[in-house]
Coordinates of C-alpha atoms and ligand atoms in Angstrom, one line a residue:
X267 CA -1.2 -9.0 -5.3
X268 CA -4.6 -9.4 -3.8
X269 CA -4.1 -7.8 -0.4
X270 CA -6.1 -4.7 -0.5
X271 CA -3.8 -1.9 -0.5
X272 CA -3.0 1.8 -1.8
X273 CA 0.0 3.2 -3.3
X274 CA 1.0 6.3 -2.6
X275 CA 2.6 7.5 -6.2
X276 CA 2.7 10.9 -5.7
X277 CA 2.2 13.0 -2.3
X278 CA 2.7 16.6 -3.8
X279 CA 0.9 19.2 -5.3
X280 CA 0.8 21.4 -7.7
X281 CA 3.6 23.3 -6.2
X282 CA 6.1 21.2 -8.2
X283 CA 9.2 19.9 -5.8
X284 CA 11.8 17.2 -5.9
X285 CA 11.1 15.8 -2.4
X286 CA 6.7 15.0 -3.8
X287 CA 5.4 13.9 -7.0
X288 CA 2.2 15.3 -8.3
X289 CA -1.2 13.6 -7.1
X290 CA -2.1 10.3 -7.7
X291 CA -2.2 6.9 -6.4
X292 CA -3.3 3.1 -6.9
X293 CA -5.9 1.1 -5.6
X294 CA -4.8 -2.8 -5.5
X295 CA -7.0 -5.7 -4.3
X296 CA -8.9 -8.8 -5.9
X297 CA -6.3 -9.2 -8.0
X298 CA -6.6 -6.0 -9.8
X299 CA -5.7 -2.5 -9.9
X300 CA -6.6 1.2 -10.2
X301 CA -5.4 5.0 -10.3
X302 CA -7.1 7.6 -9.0
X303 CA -5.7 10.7 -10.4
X304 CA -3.4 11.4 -12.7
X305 CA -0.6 14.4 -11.9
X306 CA 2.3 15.0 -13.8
X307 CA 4.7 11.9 -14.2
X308 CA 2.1 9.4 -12.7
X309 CA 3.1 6.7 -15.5
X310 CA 6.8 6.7 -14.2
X311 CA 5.8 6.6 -11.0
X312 CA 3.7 3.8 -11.3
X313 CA 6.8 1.8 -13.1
X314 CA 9.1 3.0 -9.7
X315 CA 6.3 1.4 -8.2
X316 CA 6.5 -1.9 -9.7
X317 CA 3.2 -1.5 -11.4
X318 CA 2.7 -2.3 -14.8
X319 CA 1.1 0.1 -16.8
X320 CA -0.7 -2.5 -18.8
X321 CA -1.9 -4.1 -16.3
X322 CA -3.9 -1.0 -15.0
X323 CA -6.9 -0.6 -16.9
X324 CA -9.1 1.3 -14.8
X325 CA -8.7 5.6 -14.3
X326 CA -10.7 7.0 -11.7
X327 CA -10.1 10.9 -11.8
X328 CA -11.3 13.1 -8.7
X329 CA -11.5 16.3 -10.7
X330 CA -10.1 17.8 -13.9
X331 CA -7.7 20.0 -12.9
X332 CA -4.1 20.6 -14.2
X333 CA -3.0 19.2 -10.6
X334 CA -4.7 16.2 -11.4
X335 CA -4.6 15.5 -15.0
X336 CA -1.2 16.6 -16.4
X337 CA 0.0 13.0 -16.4
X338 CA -3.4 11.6 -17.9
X339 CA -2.4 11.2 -21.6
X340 CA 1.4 9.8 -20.1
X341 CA -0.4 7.0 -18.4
X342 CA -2.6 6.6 -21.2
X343 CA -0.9 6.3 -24.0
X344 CA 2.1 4.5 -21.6
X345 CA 0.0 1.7 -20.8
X346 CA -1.5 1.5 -24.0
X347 CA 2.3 1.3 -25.9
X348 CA 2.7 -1.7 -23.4
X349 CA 0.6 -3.5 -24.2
X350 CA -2.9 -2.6 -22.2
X351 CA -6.0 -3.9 -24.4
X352 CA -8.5 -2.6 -22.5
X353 CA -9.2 0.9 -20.5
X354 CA -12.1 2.5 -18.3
X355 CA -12.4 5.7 -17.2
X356 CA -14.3 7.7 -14.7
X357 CA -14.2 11.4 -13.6
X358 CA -16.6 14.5 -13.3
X359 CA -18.4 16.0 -15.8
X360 CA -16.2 16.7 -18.6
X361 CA -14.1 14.1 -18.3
X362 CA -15.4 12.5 -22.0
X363 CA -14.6 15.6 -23.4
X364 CA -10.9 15.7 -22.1
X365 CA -10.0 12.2 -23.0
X366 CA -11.4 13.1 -26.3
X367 CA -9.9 16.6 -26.9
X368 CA -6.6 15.2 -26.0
X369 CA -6.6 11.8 -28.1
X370 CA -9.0 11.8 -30.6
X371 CA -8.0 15.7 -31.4
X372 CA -4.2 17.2 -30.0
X373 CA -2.8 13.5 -30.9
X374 CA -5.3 12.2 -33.5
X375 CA -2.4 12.6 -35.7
X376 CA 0.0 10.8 -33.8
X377 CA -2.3 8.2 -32.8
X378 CA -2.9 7.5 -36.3
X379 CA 0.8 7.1 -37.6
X380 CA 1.1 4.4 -34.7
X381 CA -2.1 2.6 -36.2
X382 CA -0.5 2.4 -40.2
X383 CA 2.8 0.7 -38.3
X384 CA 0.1 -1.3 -36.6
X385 CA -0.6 -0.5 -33.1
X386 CA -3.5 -2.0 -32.2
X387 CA -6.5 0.5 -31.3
X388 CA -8.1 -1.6 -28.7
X389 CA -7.6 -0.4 -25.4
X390 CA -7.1 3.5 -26.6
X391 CA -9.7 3.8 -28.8
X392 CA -12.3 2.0 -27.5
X393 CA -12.1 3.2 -24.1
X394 CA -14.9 3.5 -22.0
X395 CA -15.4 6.8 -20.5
X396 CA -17.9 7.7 -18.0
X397 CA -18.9 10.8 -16.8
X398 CA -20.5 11.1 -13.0
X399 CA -22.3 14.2 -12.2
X400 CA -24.4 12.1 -9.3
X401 CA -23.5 9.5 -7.0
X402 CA -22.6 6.0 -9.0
X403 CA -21.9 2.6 -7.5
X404 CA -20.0 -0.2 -10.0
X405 CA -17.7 -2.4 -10.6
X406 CA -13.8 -1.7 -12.1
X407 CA -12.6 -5.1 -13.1
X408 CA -12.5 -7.1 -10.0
X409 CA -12.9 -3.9 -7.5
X410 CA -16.3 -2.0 -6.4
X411 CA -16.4 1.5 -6.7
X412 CA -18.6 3.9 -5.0
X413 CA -18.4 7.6 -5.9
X414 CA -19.6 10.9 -4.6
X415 CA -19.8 14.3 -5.7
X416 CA -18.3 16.9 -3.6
X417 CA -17.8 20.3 -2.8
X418 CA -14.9 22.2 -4.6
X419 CA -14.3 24.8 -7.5
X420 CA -14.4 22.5 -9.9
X421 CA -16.7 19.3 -10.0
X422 CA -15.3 16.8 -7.5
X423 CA -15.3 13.2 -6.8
X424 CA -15.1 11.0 -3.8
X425 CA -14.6 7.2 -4.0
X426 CA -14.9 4.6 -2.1
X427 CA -13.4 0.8 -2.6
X428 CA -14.5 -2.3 -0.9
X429 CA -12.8 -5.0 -1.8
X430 CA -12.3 -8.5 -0.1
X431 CA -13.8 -6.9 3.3
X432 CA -11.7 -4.2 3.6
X433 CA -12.5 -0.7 2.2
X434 CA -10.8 2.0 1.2
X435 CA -11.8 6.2 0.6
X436 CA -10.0 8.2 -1.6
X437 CA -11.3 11.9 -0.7
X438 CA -9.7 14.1 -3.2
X439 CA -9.3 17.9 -2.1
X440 CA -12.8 17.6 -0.4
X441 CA -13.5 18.9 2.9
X442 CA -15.2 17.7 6.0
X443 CA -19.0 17.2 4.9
X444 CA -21.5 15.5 6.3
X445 CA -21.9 13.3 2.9
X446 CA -17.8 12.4 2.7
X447 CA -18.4 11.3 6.4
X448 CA -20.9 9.0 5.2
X449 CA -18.9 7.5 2.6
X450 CA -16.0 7.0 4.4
X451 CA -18.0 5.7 7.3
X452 CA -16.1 1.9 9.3
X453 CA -13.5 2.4 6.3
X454 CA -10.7 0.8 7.0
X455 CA -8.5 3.0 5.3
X456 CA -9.0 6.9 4.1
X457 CA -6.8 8.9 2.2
X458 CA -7.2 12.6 2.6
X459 CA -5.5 15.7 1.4
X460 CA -3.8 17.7 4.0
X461 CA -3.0 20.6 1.7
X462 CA -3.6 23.5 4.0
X463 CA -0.5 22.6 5.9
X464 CA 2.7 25.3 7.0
X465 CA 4.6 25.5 4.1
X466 CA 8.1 27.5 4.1
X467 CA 6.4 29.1 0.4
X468 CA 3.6 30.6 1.7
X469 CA 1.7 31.6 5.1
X470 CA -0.5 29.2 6.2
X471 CA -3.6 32.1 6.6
X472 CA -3.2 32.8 3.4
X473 CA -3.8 29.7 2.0
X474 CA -7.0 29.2 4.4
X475 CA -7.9 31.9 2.7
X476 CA -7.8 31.1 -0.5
X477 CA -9.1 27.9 0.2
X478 CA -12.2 30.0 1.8
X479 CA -12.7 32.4 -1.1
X480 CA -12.9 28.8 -3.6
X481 CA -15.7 27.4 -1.5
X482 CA -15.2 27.1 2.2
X483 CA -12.9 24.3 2.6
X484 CA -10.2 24.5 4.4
X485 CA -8.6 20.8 4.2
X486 CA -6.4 21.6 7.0
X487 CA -4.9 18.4 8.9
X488 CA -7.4 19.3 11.9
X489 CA -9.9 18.7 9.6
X490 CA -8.4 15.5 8.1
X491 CA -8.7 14.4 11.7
X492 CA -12.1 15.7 12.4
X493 CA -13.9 13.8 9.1
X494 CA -11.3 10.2 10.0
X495 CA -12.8 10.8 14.1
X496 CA -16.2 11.3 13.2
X497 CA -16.4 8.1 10.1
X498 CA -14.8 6.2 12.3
X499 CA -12.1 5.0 9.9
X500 CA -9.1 2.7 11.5
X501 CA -6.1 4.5 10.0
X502 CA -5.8 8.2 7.9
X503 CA -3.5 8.9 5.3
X504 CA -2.6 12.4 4.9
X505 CA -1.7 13.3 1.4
X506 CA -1.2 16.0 -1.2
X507 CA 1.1 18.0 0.5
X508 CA 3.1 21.2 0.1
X509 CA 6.7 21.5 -0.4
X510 CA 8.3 21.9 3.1
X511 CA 5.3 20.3 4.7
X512 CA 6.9 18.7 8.1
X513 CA 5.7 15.3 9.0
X514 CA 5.6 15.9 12.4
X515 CA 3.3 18.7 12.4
X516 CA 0.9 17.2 10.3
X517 CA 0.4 14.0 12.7
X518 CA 0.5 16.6 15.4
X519 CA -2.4 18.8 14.3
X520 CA -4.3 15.7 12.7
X521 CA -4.1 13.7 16.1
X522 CA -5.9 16.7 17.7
X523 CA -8.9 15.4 16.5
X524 CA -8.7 11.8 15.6
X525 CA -7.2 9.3 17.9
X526 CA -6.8 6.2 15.5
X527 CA -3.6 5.5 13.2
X528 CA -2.0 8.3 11.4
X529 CA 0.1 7.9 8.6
X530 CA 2.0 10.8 6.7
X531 CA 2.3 9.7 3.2
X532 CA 5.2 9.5 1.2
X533 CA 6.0 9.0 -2.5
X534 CA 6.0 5.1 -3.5
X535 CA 4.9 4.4 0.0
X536 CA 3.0 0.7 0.1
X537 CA 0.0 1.1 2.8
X538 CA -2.4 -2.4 3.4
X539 CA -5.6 -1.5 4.1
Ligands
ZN830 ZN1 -5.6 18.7 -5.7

């Protein structure tokens, strides 16, 4: 349990598909644990996983997006009904709000009724939700957190984990910046999306140029490559990936510009840092 490790739990996007589940995955070292984002069906995936929802009791969200959130209540509430007595969150700005739009408004009712057959409110209702508009350094249970603001359409975060001398970075949908290079700078492990990838449901120019008109980045495998080459991280993770995505191209394209390890991630895939 204390190796420091990620969990791949889901690989996809939000082009829904059998073969990927929606983004998110776990952070495990120090004897603890943590999910970074929270796509659609995160909490069963984290049980396929062997992780126990009640065990988890830090949430790290990169931005607050359908993509990213659909399984956030799920997980939530899921660890909660088993037994979880304690819960922190983190996200971009508005990330308070959502948490309390969802349970202390949509579900209030619901949340309530479980209280009178008595449910304990701790780790639900006193849940400690932060959100980061600036760079933030502390501590989730037993694991260090850095996290940085990035580029994107909506408010973005980065993260960084360093735990028992071995680090980890967690990019989100950013881009290649000079700041996320930084960050992920001697890690030994990042995690990157790969979402601008050939995809048998779309044209790959066309989704550069979507990507362009929502801010200029392009998270193309090339560029995956270019920001693991030029952090010097040991091994890159490409993730969030589109239906049809081949594995093969992806390393391919990636290895252009980054010589180190490359890993194509999977769904419940187990990676040590
Ligand atoms: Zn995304």
């Amino acid at each position: 349990m204390s190796e420091p490790r990620v969990i791949l739990l889901g690989t996809g996007s939000a082009r829904f598909s059998l073969d990927r589940a929606a983004p998110a995955l776990a952070v495990l070292g120090n004897g603890a644990a943590v999910i970074v984002d929270c796509g659609d069906g995160v909490m069963r995936q984290a049980m396929l996983a062997s992780l126990e929802p009640a065990s988890i009791t830090g949430l790290l969200l990169t931005r607050l997006d359908a993509e990213h959130t659909l399984g956030y209540g799920g997980l939530v509430l899921g660890g909660w009904s088993r037994g979880r007595r304690e819960l922190r969150v983190c996200g971009p700005p508005g990330t308070i709000a959502f948490h309390r739009k969802l349970l202390g408004d949509l579900y209030a009712a619901d949340l309530a009724f479980q209280q009178s057959l008595g449910m304990a409110g701790s780790g639900l209702t006193d849940a400690r939700l932060l959100d980061l508009d600036e760079a933030w350094q502390g501590d989730l249970g037993a694991i260090r957190v850095q996290a940085l603001p990035v580029k994107g359409p909506f408010p973005s975060l980065a993260y960084r984990f360093d735990l028992a001398e071995r680090s980890i970075v967690v990019s989100g949908d950013a881009a290649y910046s000079p700041a996320l290079v930084a960050l992920a700078r001697d890690a030994d492990l990042l995690v990157q999306a790969a979402t601008v990838s050939a995809s048998p449901l779309g044209p790959l120019d066309s989704a550069e140029r979507i990507y362009s008109q929502l801010g200029g980045h392009p998270v193309s495998p090339e560029r995956a490559g270019k920001l693991a080459h030029d952090a010097a991280v040991r091994h890159l993770v490409l993730t969030h990936l589109l239906p049809g995505a081949d594995p093969a191209d992806l390393k391919a394209r990636a290895a252009t510009e980054f010589a180190g390890r490359i890993t194509i991630g999977d769904d419940l895939r187990e990676i040590v840092a």
